[in-house]
């Protein structure tokens, strides 16, 4: 038996590797440790891809934030662009007669400003006079209401008790506090509205005055074929927007005349101004314009007689239905040349996307797009087929089949041939 001292030491340089010895002994080699995998180098494209992905995400977030912050400005620019398209025919006609385009645009805007200021001045004076009249006649209205309540319900209500209850009520005190606290909010909203009007007016002035320069700048970055398409689209937009404004103005005239006749027949004061108010507000303020237009005549008619306000309300509702289903579809389809269903759907979509602005510009935008795309749609001659006119083709003998079945008679065999067209 050999001793331990007789075993020769093994030289580490000449010793076989552990894996080779294990293989020779029949034992499978061990897998490399985790540290060996960690020391492997990552692909060269991975850091660049990560930086590019982070950059794209950052740019997307920045663009979303900027678009959200500039939504109001973009809507103002869109309104200004369509307003410039609406006054483009008048400016171009004056410019063609030798007047400078900037001066022509200024005169058009000056005329619009004078008409608008005069209308609101007359409306403000009318409202102020009616409010003073209502305040002075409020005790009489209150006495008539109290007398009617006492006679109808057999009560003994006095005007003094009602006035004291109103003056010492918590509702009036809270309303006064909220009104005093909301003065600053109202002032801020008024200033914001004035700034918005100035912004729209400034952009629309430059769009109309520098229209040719803007078209040249836009066409300078496009090839000649695309330039012709852009100029054609611009002209179509001018025609359709002008047609839309014309149709709205015509409907405003008809609406104002109808309401003027009603108010004049009822003896309501300021009937001409109220007729103009109803016509303009109901046609050029979408969604809520009808309610704003009808509220003022009802209020003034109430000062004459309470039942007159009811008659005005009934007339406003009936006329609105007539306008929605009879007048507006026909005028819109003739001036803007789109189907009434398309016009109605475009207003709904525009309201859902952009609110009141979308409802106002939806019809001219859809009409422009439809007219522009119509030039690229190839049309064919329709065959003279009765089915085109809504007539259905029937098989021979089929109309008598139902009669024979009802009478219990045997049915003759049907022919498979169709009527000749």
mmCIF file of C-alpha atoms in Angstrom, residues 12-414:
data_model
loop_
_atom_site.group_PDB
_atom_site.id
_atom_site.type_symbol
_atom_site.label_atom_id
_atom_site.label_comp_id
_atom_site.label_asym_id
_atom_site.label_seq_id
_atom_site.Cartn_x
_atom_site.Cartn_y
_atom_site.Cartn_z
ATOM 1 C CA UNK A 12 -0.003 23.194 -12.101
ATOM 2 C CA UNK A 13 1.408 24.185 -15.510
ATOM 3 C CA UNK A 14 1.380 20.608 -16.804
ATOM 4 C CA UNK A 15 -1.821 19.559 -15.061
ATOM 5 C CA UNK A 16 -4.809 19.038 -17.379
ATOM 6 C CA UNK A 17 -7.740 21.426 -17.031
ATOM 7 C CA UNK A 18 -10.550 20.540 -14.727
ATOM 8 C CA UNK A 19 -13.018 20.322 -17.543
ATOM 9 C CA UNK A 20 -10.810 17.989 -19.550
ATOM 10 C CA UNK A 21 -10.252 15.796 -16.534
ATOM 11 C CA UNK A 22 -13.945 15.711 -15.850
ATOM 12 C CA UNK A 23 -14.620 14.811 -19.456
ATOM 13 C CA UNK A 24 -12.052 12.091 -19.330
ATOM 14 C CA UNK A 25 -13.642 10.787 -16.160
ATOM 15 C CA UNK A 26 -17.072 10.833 -17.840
ATOM 16 C CA UNK A 27 -18.446 13.809 -15.836
ATOM 17 C CA UNK A 28 -20.111 16.624 -17.875
ATOM 18 C CA UNK A 29 -18.321 20.039 -17.770
ATOM 19 C CA UNK A 30 -19.723 22.832 -15.602
ATOM 20 C CA UNK A 31 -21.401 25.914 -17.179
ATOM 21 C CA UNK A 32 -19.534 29.237 -17.019
ATOM 22 C CA UNK A 33 -20.188 31.352 -13.980
ATOM 23 C CA UNK A 34 -22.564 34.403 -13.998
ATOM 24 C CA UNK A 35 -19.641 36.795 -13.764
ATOM 25 C CA UNK A 36 -18.365 35.591 -17.103
ATOM 26 C CA UNK A 37 -21.700 36.511 -18.797
ATOM 27 C CA UNK A 38 -21.753 39.894 -17.070
ATOM 28 C CA UNK A 39 -18.422 40.722 -18.527
ATOM 29 C CA UNK A 40 -19.737 40.319 -22.087
ATOM 30 C CA UNK A 41 -20.095 43.598 -24.069
ATOM 31 C CA UNK A 42 -23.587 44.900 -25.049
ATOM 32 C CA UNK A 43 -24.325 45.570 -28.745
ATOM 33 C CA UNK A 44 -23.177 48.915 -30.066
ATOM 34 C CA UNK A 45 -26.609 49.878 -31.398
ATOM 35 C CA UNK A 46 -28.385 49.443 -28.045
ATOM 36 C CA UNK A 47 -27.256 52.732 -26.378
ATOM 37 C CA UNK A 48 -28.087 54.694 -29.519
ATOM 38 C CA UNK A 49 -31.513 53.067 -29.753
ATOM 39 C CA UNK A 50 -32.228 53.872 -26.110
ATOM 40 C CA UNK A 51 -31.201 57.515 -26.551
ATOM 41 C CA UNK A 52 -33.284 57.790 -29.718
ATOM 42 C CA UNK A 53 -36.347 56.303 -28.000
ATOM 43 C CA UNK A 54 -36.021 58.646 -25.026
ATOM 44 C CA UNK A 55 -35.592 61.611 -27.388
ATOM 45 C CA UNK A 56 -38.723 60.696 -29.334
ATOM 46 C CA UNK A 57 -40.742 60.330 -26.135
ATOM 47 C CA UNK A 58 -39.485 63.701 -24.883
ATOM 48 C CA UNK A 59 -40.324 65.380 -28.201
ATOM 49 C CA UNK A 60 -43.796 63.857 -28.180
ATOM 50 C CA UNK A 61 -44.459 65.076 -24.655
ATOM 51 C CA UNK A 62 -43.141 68.527 -25.534
ATOM 52 C CA UNK A 63 -45.296 68.696 -28.665
ATOM 53 C CA UNK A 64 -48.403 67.590 -26.749
ATOM 54 C CA UNK A 65 -47.799 70.225 -24.075
ATOM 55 C CA UNK A 66 -47.210 72.967 -26.665
ATOM 56 C CA UNK A 67 -50.319 71.990 -28.648
ATOM 57 C CA UNK A 68 -52.429 71.989 -25.492
ATOM 58 C CA UNK A 69 -51.147 75.412 -24.482
ATOM 59 C CA UNK A 70 -51.589 76.892 -27.979
ATOM 60 C CA UNK A 71 -55.040 75.449 -28.689
ATOM 61 C CA UNK A 72 -56.743 78.798 -28.079
ATOM 62 C CA UNK A 73 -54.353 80.639 -30.402
ATOM 63 C CA UNK A 74 -54.741 78.015 -33.126
ATOM 64 C CA UNK A 75 -58.532 78.284 -32.933
ATOM 65 C CA UNK A 76 -58.296 82.070 -33.205
ATOM 66 C CA UNK A 77 -56.082 81.736 -36.284
ATOM 67 C CA UNK A 78 -58.551 79.290 -37.819
ATOM 68 C CA UNK A 79 -61.446 81.701 -37.232
ATOM 69 C CA UNK A 80 -59.381 84.548 -38.675
ATOM 70 C CA UNK A 81 -58.566 82.515 -41.780
ATOM 71 C CA UNK A 82 -62.222 81.766 -42.522
ATOM 72 C CA UNK A 83 -63.166 85.380 -41.796
ATOM 73 C CA UNK A 84 -60.527 86.501 -44.298
ATOM 74 C CA UNK A 85 -61.953 84.067 -46.848
ATOM 75 C CA UNK A 86 -65.426 85.518 -46.253
ATOM 76 C CA UNK A 87 -64.357 89.106 -47.007
ATOM 77 C CA UNK A 88 -61.980 88.088 -49.813
ATOM 78 C CA UNK A 89 -64.513 88.748 -52.646
ATOM 79 C CA UNK A 90 -65.221 92.305 -51.473
ATOM 80 C CA UNK A 91 -61.537 93.098 -50.995
ATOM 81 C CA UNK A 92 -60.598 91.625 -54.386
ATOM 82 C CA UNK A 93 -63.356 93.580 -56.138
ATOM 83 C CA UNK A 94 -62.187 96.862 -54.599
ATOM 84 C CA UNK A 95 -58.559 96.029 -55.333
ATOM 85 C CA UNK A 96 -59.381 95.277 -58.980
ATOM 86 C CA UNK A 97 -60.667 98.848 -59.360
ATOM 87 C CA UNK A 98 -57.272 100.326 -58.492
ATOM 88 C CA UNK A 99 -57.484 100.597 -54.709
ATOM 89 C CA UNK A 100 -54.604 99.328 -52.614
ATOM 90 C CA UNK A 101 -55.380 95.988 -51.035
ATOM 91 C CA UNK A 102 -54.511 97.111 -47.536
ATOM 92 C CA UNK A 103 -56.794 100.151 -47.801
ATOM 93 C CA UNK A 104 -59.608 98.015 -49.209
ATOM 94 C CA UNK A 105 -59.283 95.577 -46.317
ATOM 95 C CA UNK A 106 -59.287 98.437 -43.828
ATOM 96 C CA UNK A 107 -62.453 99.922 -45.332
ATOM 97 C CA UNK A 108 -64.239 96.564 -45.205
ATOM 98 C CA UNK A 109 -63.283 96.061 -41.568
ATOM 99 C CA UNK A 110 -64.264 99.642 -40.767
ATOM 100 C CA UNK A 111 -67.707 99.111 -42.269
ATOM 101 C CA UNK A 112 -68.192 95.903 -40.279
ATOM 102 C CA UNK A 113 -67.057 97.633 -37.088
ATOM 103 C CA UNK A 114 -69.426 100.582 -37.611
ATOM 104 C CA UNK A 115 -72.409 98.320 -38.273
ATOM 105 C CA UNK A 116 -71.610 96.140 -35.263
ATOM 106 C CA UNK A 117 -71.047 99.090 -32.941
ATOM 107 C CA UNK A 118 -74.269 100.781 -34.077
ATOM 108 C CA UNK A 119 -76.276 97.611 -33.560
ATOM 109 C CA UNK A 120 -74.953 97.015 -30.063
ATOM 110 C CA UNK A 121 -75.427 100.681 -29.159
ATOM 111 C CA UNK A 122 -79.093 100.557 -30.131
ATOM 112 C CA UNK A 123 -79.469 97.228 -28.375
ATOM 113 C CA UNK A 124 -77.819 98.541 -25.204
ATOM 114 C CA UNK A 125 -80.021 101.628 -25.076
ATOM 115 C CA UNK A 126 -83.099 99.470 -25.612
ATOM 116 C CA UNK A 127 -82.089 97.076 -22.854
ATOM 117 C CA UNK A 128 -81.312 99.907 -20.451
ATOM 118 C CA UNK A 129 -84.714 101.504 -21.064
ATOM 119 C CA UNK A 130 -86.548 98.220 -20.620
ATOM 120 C CA UNK A 131 -84.665 97.373 -17.432
ATOM 121 C CA UNK A 132 -85.540 100.771 -15.932
ATOM 122 C CA UNK A 133 -89.150 100.272 -16.967
ATOM 123 C CA UNK A 134 -89.243 96.809 -15.392
ATOM 124 C CA UNK A 135 -87.764 98.103 -12.126
ATOM 125 C CA UNK A 136 -90.265 100.942 -11.957
ATOM 126 C CA UNK A 137 -93.206 98.668 -12.709
ATOM 127 C CA UNK A 138 -92.061 95.805 -10.481
ATOM 128 C CA UNK A 139 -94.406 96.752 -7.575
ATOM 129 C CA UNK A 140 -97.401 96.642 -9.902
ATOM 130 C CA UNK A 141 -96.383 93.220 -11.266
ATOM 131 C CA UNK A 142 -95.854 91.981 -7.732
ATOM 132 C CA UNK A 143 -99.292 93.253 -6.638
ATOM 133 C CA UNK A 144 -100.970 91.534 -9.572
ATOM 134 C CA UNK A 145 -99.231 88.251 -8.799
ATOM 135 C CA UNK A 146 -100.118 88.488 -5.076
ATOM 136 C CA UNK A 147 -103.770 89.236 -5.875
ATOM 137 C CA UNK A 148 -103.944 86.256 -8.208
ATOM 138 C CA UNK A 149 -102.419 83.968 -5.550
ATOM 139 C CA UNK A 150 -104.797 85.229 -2.848
ATOM 140 C CA UNK A 151 -107.857 84.785 -5.037
ATOM 141 C CA UNK A 152 -106.839 81.380 -6.350
ATOM 142 C CA UNK A 153 -105.582 79.733 -3.172
ATOM 143 C CA UNK A 154 -107.622 81.808 -0.645
ATOM 144 C CA UNK A 155 -104.558 83.204 1.113
ATOM 145 C CA UNK A 156 -103.785 86.543 2.736
ATOM 146 C CA UNK A 157 -100.336 87.366 1.417
ATOM 147 C CA UNK A 158 -99.220 91.000 1.633
ATOM 148 C CA UNK A 159 -96.613 92.739 -0.481
ATOM 149 C CA UNK A 160 -94.825 94.124 2.587
ATOM 150 C CA UNK A 161 -94.336 90.614 3.972
ATOM 151 C CA UNK A 162 -92.936 89.411 0.645
ATOM 152 C CA UNK A 163 -90.519 92.332 0.379
ATOM 153 C CA UNK A 164 -89.266 91.901 3.955
ATOM 154 C CA UNK A 165 -88.839 88.173 3.412
ATOM 155 C CA UNK A 166 -86.775 88.803 0.291
ATOM 156 C CA UNK A 167 -84.629 91.507 1.880
ATOM 157 C CA UNK A 168 -83.829 89.417 4.984
ATOM 158 C CA UNK A 169 -83.429 86.081 3.224
ATOM 159 C CA UNK A 170 -80.181 84.136 3.288
ATOM 160 C CA UNK A 171 -80.488 83.509 -0.450
ATOM 161 C CA UNK A 172 -80.292 87.236 -1.251
ATOM 162 C CA UNK A 173 -77.339 87.719 1.083
ATOM 163 C CA UNK A 174 -75.421 84.799 -0.434
ATOM 164 C CA UNK A 175 -76.245 85.993 -3.932
ATOM 165 C CA UNK A 176 -74.911 89.467 -3.152
ATOM 166 C CA UNK A 177 -71.695 88.015 -1.723
ATOM 167 C CA UNK A 178 -71.173 85.749 -4.702
ATOM 168 C CA UNK A 179 -71.865 88.608 -7.094
ATOM 169 C CA UNK A 180 -69.323 90.835 -5.359
ATOM 170 C CA UNK A 181 -66.752 88.058 -5.398
ATOM 171 C CA UNK A 182 -67.418 87.293 -9.085
ATOM 172 C CA UNK A 183 -66.849 90.833 -10.329
ATOM 173 C CA UNK A 184 -63.153 90.150 -10.857
ATOM 174 C CA UNK A 185 -63.891 86.930 -12.735
ATOM 175 C CA UNK A 186 -66.330 88.709 -15.004
ATOM 176 C CA UNK A 187 -63.827 91.494 -15.627
ATOM 177 C CA UNK A 188 -61.135 88.960 -16.490
ATOM 178 C CA UNK A 189 -63.485 87.190 -18.900
ATOM 179 C CA UNK A 190 -64.418 90.469 -20.566
ATOM 180 C CA UNK A 191 -60.768 91.418 -21.012
ATOM 181 C CA UNK A 192 -60.001 87.951 -22.328
ATOM 182 C CA UNK A 193 -62.858 88.227 -24.820
ATOM 183 C CA UNK A 194 -61.652 91.629 -26.026
ATOM 184 C CA UNK A 195 -58.115 90.284 -26.462
ATOM 185 C CA UNK A 196 -59.480 87.339 -28.417
ATOM 186 C CA UNK A 197 -61.483 89.643 -30.693
ATOM 187 C CA UNK A 198 -58.394 91.788 -31.326
ATOM 188 C CA UNK A 199 -56.328 88.689 -32.094
ATOM 189 C CA UNK A 200 -58.867 87.377 -34.594
ATOM 190 C CA UNK A 201 -59.223 90.803 -36.187
ATOM 191 C CA UNK A 202 -55.471 91.282 -36.538
ATOM 192 C CA UNK A 203 -54.844 87.874 -38.106
ATOM 193 C CA UNK A 204 -57.844 88.143 -40.419
ATOM 194 C CA UNK A 205 -56.682 91.612 -41.547
ATOM 195 C CA UNK A 206 -53.245 90.297 -42.474
ATOM 196 C CA UNK A 207 -54.701 87.200 -44.158
ATOM 197 C CA UNK A 208 -56.978 89.360 -46.310
ATOM 198 C CA UNK A 209 -54.538 92.214 -46.993
ATOM 199 C CA UNK A 210 -51.549 89.958 -47.719
ATOM 200 C CA UNK A 211 -53.529 87.203 -49.422
ATOM 201 C CA UNK A 212 -51.560 87.291 -52.711
ATOM 202 C CA UNK A 213 -48.239 87.418 -50.856
ATOM 203 C CA UNK A 214 -49.293 84.492 -48.680
ATOM 204 C CA UNK A 215 -50.279 82.463 -51.743
ATOM 205 C CA UNK A 216 -46.964 83.241 -53.438
ATOM 206 C CA UNK A 217 -45.027 82.225 -50.335
ATOM 207 C CA UNK A 218 -46.959 78.971 -50.124
ATOM 208 C CA UNK A 219 -46.583 78.180 -53.814
ATOM 209 C CA UNK A 220 -42.865 78.978 -53.837
ATOM 210 C CA UNK A 221 -42.087 75.761 -51.940
ATOM 211 C CA UNK A 222 -44.210 73.545 -54.213
ATOM 212 C CA UNK A 223 -43.725 72.214 -57.755
ATOM 213 C CA UNK A 224 -45.840 73.776 -60.527
ATOM 214 C CA UNK A 225 -48.420 70.966 -60.555
ATOM 215 C CA UNK A 226 -49.001 71.306 -56.827
ATOM 216 C CA UNK A 227 -49.157 75.089 -57.121
ATOM 217 C CA UNK A 228 -52.177 74.850 -59.436
ATOM 218 C CA UNK A 229 -53.925 72.515 -56.988
ATOM 219 C CA UNK A 230 -53.281 74.835 -54.032
ATOM 220 C CA UNK A 231 -54.562 77.886 -55.910
ATOM 221 C CA UNK A 232 -57.645 75.979 -57.030
ATOM 222 C CA UNK A 233 -58.345 74.854 -53.463
ATOM 223 C CA UNK A 234 -57.954 78.444 -52.280
ATOM 224 C CA UNK A 235 -60.490 79.719 -54.814
ATOM 225 C CA UNK A 236 -62.945 76.969 -53.913
ATOM 226 C CA UNK A 237 -62.602 77.834 -50.228
ATOM 227 C CA UNK A 238 -63.347 81.503 -50.987
ATOM 228 C CA UNK A 239 -66.451 80.600 -53.022
ATOM 229 C CA UNK A 240 -67.829 78.121 -50.482
ATOM 230 C CA UNK A 241 -67.189 80.365 -47.485
ATOM 231 C CA UNK A 242 -68.825 83.283 -49.264
ATOM 232 C CA UNK A 243 -71.797 81.066 -50.140
ATOM 233 C CA UNK A 244 -72.107 79.979 -46.536
ATOM 234 C CA UNK A 245 -72.058 83.571 -45.279
ATOM 235 C CA UNK A 246 -74.635 84.462 -47.931
ATOM 236 C CA UNK A 247 -76.959 81.640 -46.857
ATOM 237 C CA UNK A 248 -76.601 82.621 -43.188
ATOM 238 C CA UNK A 249 -77.305 86.254 -44.013
ATOM 239 C CA UNK A 250 -80.395 85.288 -46.004
ATOM 240 C CA UNK A 251 -81.712 83.111 -43.177
ATOM 241 C CA UNK A 252 -81.002 85.927 -40.704
ATOM 242 C CA UNK A 253 -83.045 88.294 -42.894
ATOM 243 C CA UNK A 254 -85.986 85.881 -43.086
ATOM 244 C CA UNK A 255 -85.860 85.130 -39.365
ATOM 245 C CA UNK A 256 -85.623 88.779 -38.382
ATOM 246 C CA UNK A 257 -88.522 89.719 -40.667
ATOM 247 C CA UNK A 258 -90.753 86.937 -39.317
ATOM 248 C CA UNK A 259 -90.083 87.840 -35.682
ATOM 249 C CA UNK A 260 -90.510 91.544 -36.439
ATOM 250 C CA UNK A 261 -94.000 90.883 -37.846
ATOM 251 C CA UNK A 262 -94.951 88.922 -34.723
ATOM 252 C CA UNK A 263 -93.614 91.505 -32.280
ATOM 253 C CA UNK A 264 -95.188 94.358 -34.214
ATOM 254 C CA UNK A 265 -98.537 92.565 -34.210
ATOM 255 C CA UNK A 266 -98.330 92.054 -30.435
ATOM 256 C CA UNK A 267 -97.402 95.687 -29.866
ATOM 257 C CA UNK A 268 -94.000 94.913 -28.309
ATOM 258 C CA UNK A 269 -91.725 97.988 -28.297
ATOM 259 C CA UNK A 270 -88.449 98.076 -30.234
ATOM 260 C CA UNK A 271 -89.724 95.451 -32.658
ATOM 261 C CA UNK A 272 -87.232 96.337 -35.488
ATOM 262 C CA UNK A 273 -84.198 96.096 -33.202
ATOM 263 C CA UNK A 274 -85.467 92.859 -31.675
ATOM 264 C CA UNK A 275 -86.027 91.410 -35.145
ATOM 265 C CA UNK A 276 -82.429 92.204 -36.128
ATOM 266 C CA UNK A 277 -81.238 90.740 -32.827
ATOM 267 C CA UNK A 278 -83.082 87.463 -33.372
ATOM 268 C CA UNK A 279 -81.881 87.155 -36.960
ATOM 269 C CA UNK A 280 -78.199 87.777 -36.298
ATOM 270 C CA UNK A 281 -77.809 85.947 -33.009
ATOM 271 C CA UNK A 282 -79.751 82.851 -34.064
ATOM 272 C CA UNK A 283 -77.732 82.422 -37.277
ATOM 273 C CA UNK A 284 -74.201 83.469 -36.391
ATOM 274 C CA UNK A 285 -73.914 82.068 -32.848
ATOM 275 C CA UNK A 286 -74.070 78.278 -33.104
ATOM 276 C CA UNK A 287 -75.649 75.885 -30.618
ATOM 277 C CA UNK A 288 -76.938 78.433 -28.081
ATOM 278 C CA UNK A 289 -77.746 81.256 -30.482
ATOM 279 C CA UNK A 290 -81.389 80.288 -30.811
ATOM 280 C CA UNK A 291 -81.958 80.402 -27.057
ATOM 281 C CA UNK A 292 -80.148 83.709 -26.659
ATOM 282 C CA UNK A 293 -82.085 85.187 -29.556
ATOM 283 C CA UNK A 294 -85.472 84.151 -28.210
ATOM 284 C CA UNK A 295 -84.872 85.083 -24.569
ATOM 285 C CA UNK A 296 -84.665 88.839 -25.107
ATOM 286 C CA UNK A 297 -87.960 89.228 -27.056
ATOM 287 C CA UNK A 298 -89.695 87.062 -24.464
ATOM 288 C CA UNK A 299 -88.410 89.246 -21.635
ATOM 289 C CA UNK A 300 -89.532 92.481 -23.277
ATOM 290 C CA UNK A 301 -92.874 90.971 -24.285
ATOM 291 C CA UNK A 302 -93.393 90.004 -20.649
ATOM 292 C CA UNK A 303 -93.192 93.684 -19.692
ATOM 293 C CA UNK A 304 -96.164 94.339 -21.966
ATOM 294 C CA UNK A 305 -98.253 91.323 -20.956
ATOM 295 C CA UNK A 306 -97.227 87.975 -19.452
ATOM 296 C CA UNK A 307 -99.177 86.015 -22.060
ATOM 297 C CA UNK A 308 -97.286 87.763 -24.855
ATOM 298 C CA UNK A 309 -94.110 86.086 -23.652
ATOM 299 C CA UNK A 310 -95.824 82.700 -24.022
ATOM 300 C CA UNK A 311 -96.880 83.530 -27.569
ATOM 301 C CA UNK A 312 -93.326 84.583 -28.435
ATOM 302 C CA UNK A 313 -91.973 81.337 -26.992
ATOM 303 C CA UNK A 314 -94.406 79.247 -29.042
ATOM 304 C CA UNK A 315 -93.546 81.162 -32.208
ATOM 305 C CA UNK A 316 -89.787 80.795 -31.614
ATOM 306 C CA UNK A 317 -90.112 77.013 -31.172
ATOM 307 C CA UNK A 318 -92.306 76.574 -34.266
ATOM 308 C CA UNK A 319 -90.121 78.780 -36.438
ATOM 309 C CA UNK A 320 -86.984 76.973 -35.291
ATOM 310 C CA UNK A 321 -88.437 73.652 -36.424
ATOM 311 C CA UNK A 322 -89.411 75.187 -39.762
ATOM 312 C CA UNK A 323 -85.921 76.581 -40.206
ATOM 313 C CA UNK A 324 -84.149 73.362 -39.253
ATOM 314 C CA UNK A 325 -86.185 71.020 -41.442
ATOM 315 C CA UNK A 326 -87.379 73.218 -44.324
ATOM 316 C CA UNK A 327 -85.452 76.437 -44.809
ATOM 317 C CA UNK A 328 -81.878 75.704 -43.794
ATOM 318 C CA UNK A 329 -81.403 72.433 -45.757
ATOM 319 C CA UNK A 330 -82.628 74.008 -49.000
ATOM 320 C CA UNK A 331 -80.606 77.213 -48.703
ATOM 321 C CA UNK A 332 -77.468 75.405 -47.577
ATOM 322 C CA UNK A 333 -77.678 72.854 -50.387
ATOM 323 C CA UNK A 334 -78.082 75.615 -52.994
ATOM 324 C CA UNK A 335 -75.436 78.068 -51.789
ATOM 325 C CA UNK A 336 -72.836 75.676 -50.406
ATOM 326 C CA UNK A 337 -73.799 72.774 -52.741
ATOM 327 C CA UNK A 338 -73.758 69.962 -50.210
ATOM 328 C CA UNK A 339 -76.470 67.529 -49.211
ATOM 329 C CA UNK A 340 -78.588 68.582 -46.195
ATOM 330 C CA UNK A 341 -77.696 65.371 -44.368
ATOM 331 C CA UNK A 342 -73.986 66.034 -44.948
ATOM 332 C CA UNK A 343 -74.409 69.606 -43.711
ATOM 333 C CA UNK A 344 -76.181 68.425 -40.571
ATOM 334 C CA UNK A 345 -73.595 65.716 -39.903
ATOM 335 C CA UNK A 346 -70.697 68.110 -40.473
ATOM 336 C CA UNK A 347 -72.124 70.502 -37.870
ATOM 337 C CA UNK A 348 -72.401 67.668 -35.345
ATOM 338 C CA UNK A 349 -68.824 66.511 -36.018
ATOM 339 C CA UNK A 350 -67.467 70.066 -35.903
ATOM 340 C CA UNK A 351 -69.202 70.719 -32.599
ATOM 341 C CA UNK A 352 -67.817 67.507 -31.130
ATOM 342 C CA UNK A 353 -64.256 68.356 -32.234
ATOM 343 C CA UNK A 354 -63.960 72.128 -31.798
ATOM 344 C CA UNK A 355 -67.126 73.208 -30.014
ATOM 345 C CA UNK A 356 -68.811 76.406 -31.206
ATOM 346 C CA UNK A 357 -65.952 77.214 -33.590
ATOM 347 C CA UNK A 358 -66.271 73.824 -35.244
ATOM 348 C CA UNK A 359 -70.030 74.252 -35.641
ATOM 349 C CA UNK A 360 -69.479 77.631 -37.311
ATOM 350 C CA UNK A 361 -66.821 76.571 -39.834
ATOM 351 C CA UNK A 362 -67.848 72.945 -40.377
ATOM 352 C CA UNK A 363 -70.137 73.527 -43.371
ATOM 353 C CA UNK A 364 -67.757 75.722 -45.450
ATOM 354 C CA UNK A 365 -64.832 73.400 -44.623
ATOM 355 C CA UNK A 366 -66.735 70.278 -45.711
ATOM 356 C CA UNK A 367 -68.050 72.045 -48.821
ATOM 357 C CA UNK A 368 -64.523 73.096 -49.779
ATOM 358 C CA UNK A 369 -63.174 69.587 -49.257
ATOM 359 C CA UNK A 370 -66.031 68.023 -51.216
ATOM 360 C CA UNK A 371 -65.631 70.401 -54.152
ATOM 361 C CA UNK A 372 -61.856 69.971 -54.227
ATOM 362 C CA UNK A 373 -61.970 66.171 -54.109
ATOM 363 C CA UNK A 374 -64.761 66.076 -56.679
ATOM 364 C CA UNK A 375 -62.309 67.058 -59.399
ATOM 365 C CA UNK A 376 -60.277 63.878 -58.810
ATOM 366 C CA UNK A 377 -63.216 61.439 -58.784
ATOM 367 C CA UNK A 378 -63.884 59.898 -62.186
ATOM 368 C CA UNK A 379 -67.597 59.754 -63.021
ATOM 369 C CA UNK A 380 -69.371 57.576 -65.582
ATOM 370 C CA UNK A 381 -72.634 57.846 -67.472
ATOM 371 C CA UNK A 382 -75.436 56.077 -65.628
ATOM 372 C CA UNK A 383 -77.306 53.470 -67.659
ATOM 373 C CA UNK A 384 -81.004 53.969 -68.316
ATOM 374 C CA UNK A 385 -82.158 51.299 -65.873
ATOM 375 C CA UNK A 386 -85.513 51.465 -64.051
ATOM 376 C CA UNK A 387 -83.760 50.453 -60.844
ATOM 377 C CA UNK A 388 -81.868 53.754 -60.899
ATOM 378 C CA UNK A 389 -85.197 55.565 -60.477
ATOM 379 C CA UNK A 390 -86.307 53.283 -57.647
ATOM 380 C CA UNK A 391 -88.400 50.796 -59.685
ATOM 381 C CA UNK A 392 -87.888 47.159 -58.810
ATOM 382 C CA UNK A 393 -87.896 44.410 -61.413
ATOM 383 C CA UNK A 394 -90.365 41.609 -60.773
ATOM 384 C CA UNK A 395 -90.552 38.094 -62.119
ATOM 385 C CA UNK A 396 -93.462 37.154 -64.369
ATOM 386 C CA UNK A 397 -96.344 35.553 -62.506
ATOM 387 C CA UNK A 398 -95.117 36.600 -59.076
ATOM 388 C CA UNK A 399 -97.824 39.254 -58.456
ATOM 389 C CA UNK A 400 -100.532 36.563 -58.888
ATOM 390 C CA UNK A 401 -98.865 34.115 -56.522
ATOM 391 C CA UNK A 402 -100.169 35.757 -53.346
ATOM 392 C CA UNK A 403 -103.703 35.942 -54.758
ATOM 393 C CA UNK A 404 -103.713 32.250 -55.687
ATOM 394 C CA UNK A 405 -102.486 31.271 -52.256
ATOM 395 C CA UNK A 406 -105.237 33.323 -50.573
ATOM 396 C CA UNK A 407 -107.933 31.739 -52.787
ATOM 397 C CA UNK A 408 -106.578 28.208 -52.403
ATOM 398 C CA UNK A 409 -105.962 27.758 -56.119
ATOM 399 C CA UNK A 410 -103.006 25.837 -57.500
ATOM 400 C CA UNK A 411 -100.011 27.955 -58.311
ATOM 401 C CA UNK A 412 -98.726 28.073 -61.861
ATOM 402 C CA UNK A 413 -95.016 27.561 -62.416
ATOM 403 C CA UNK A 414 -93.078 30.813 -62.338
#
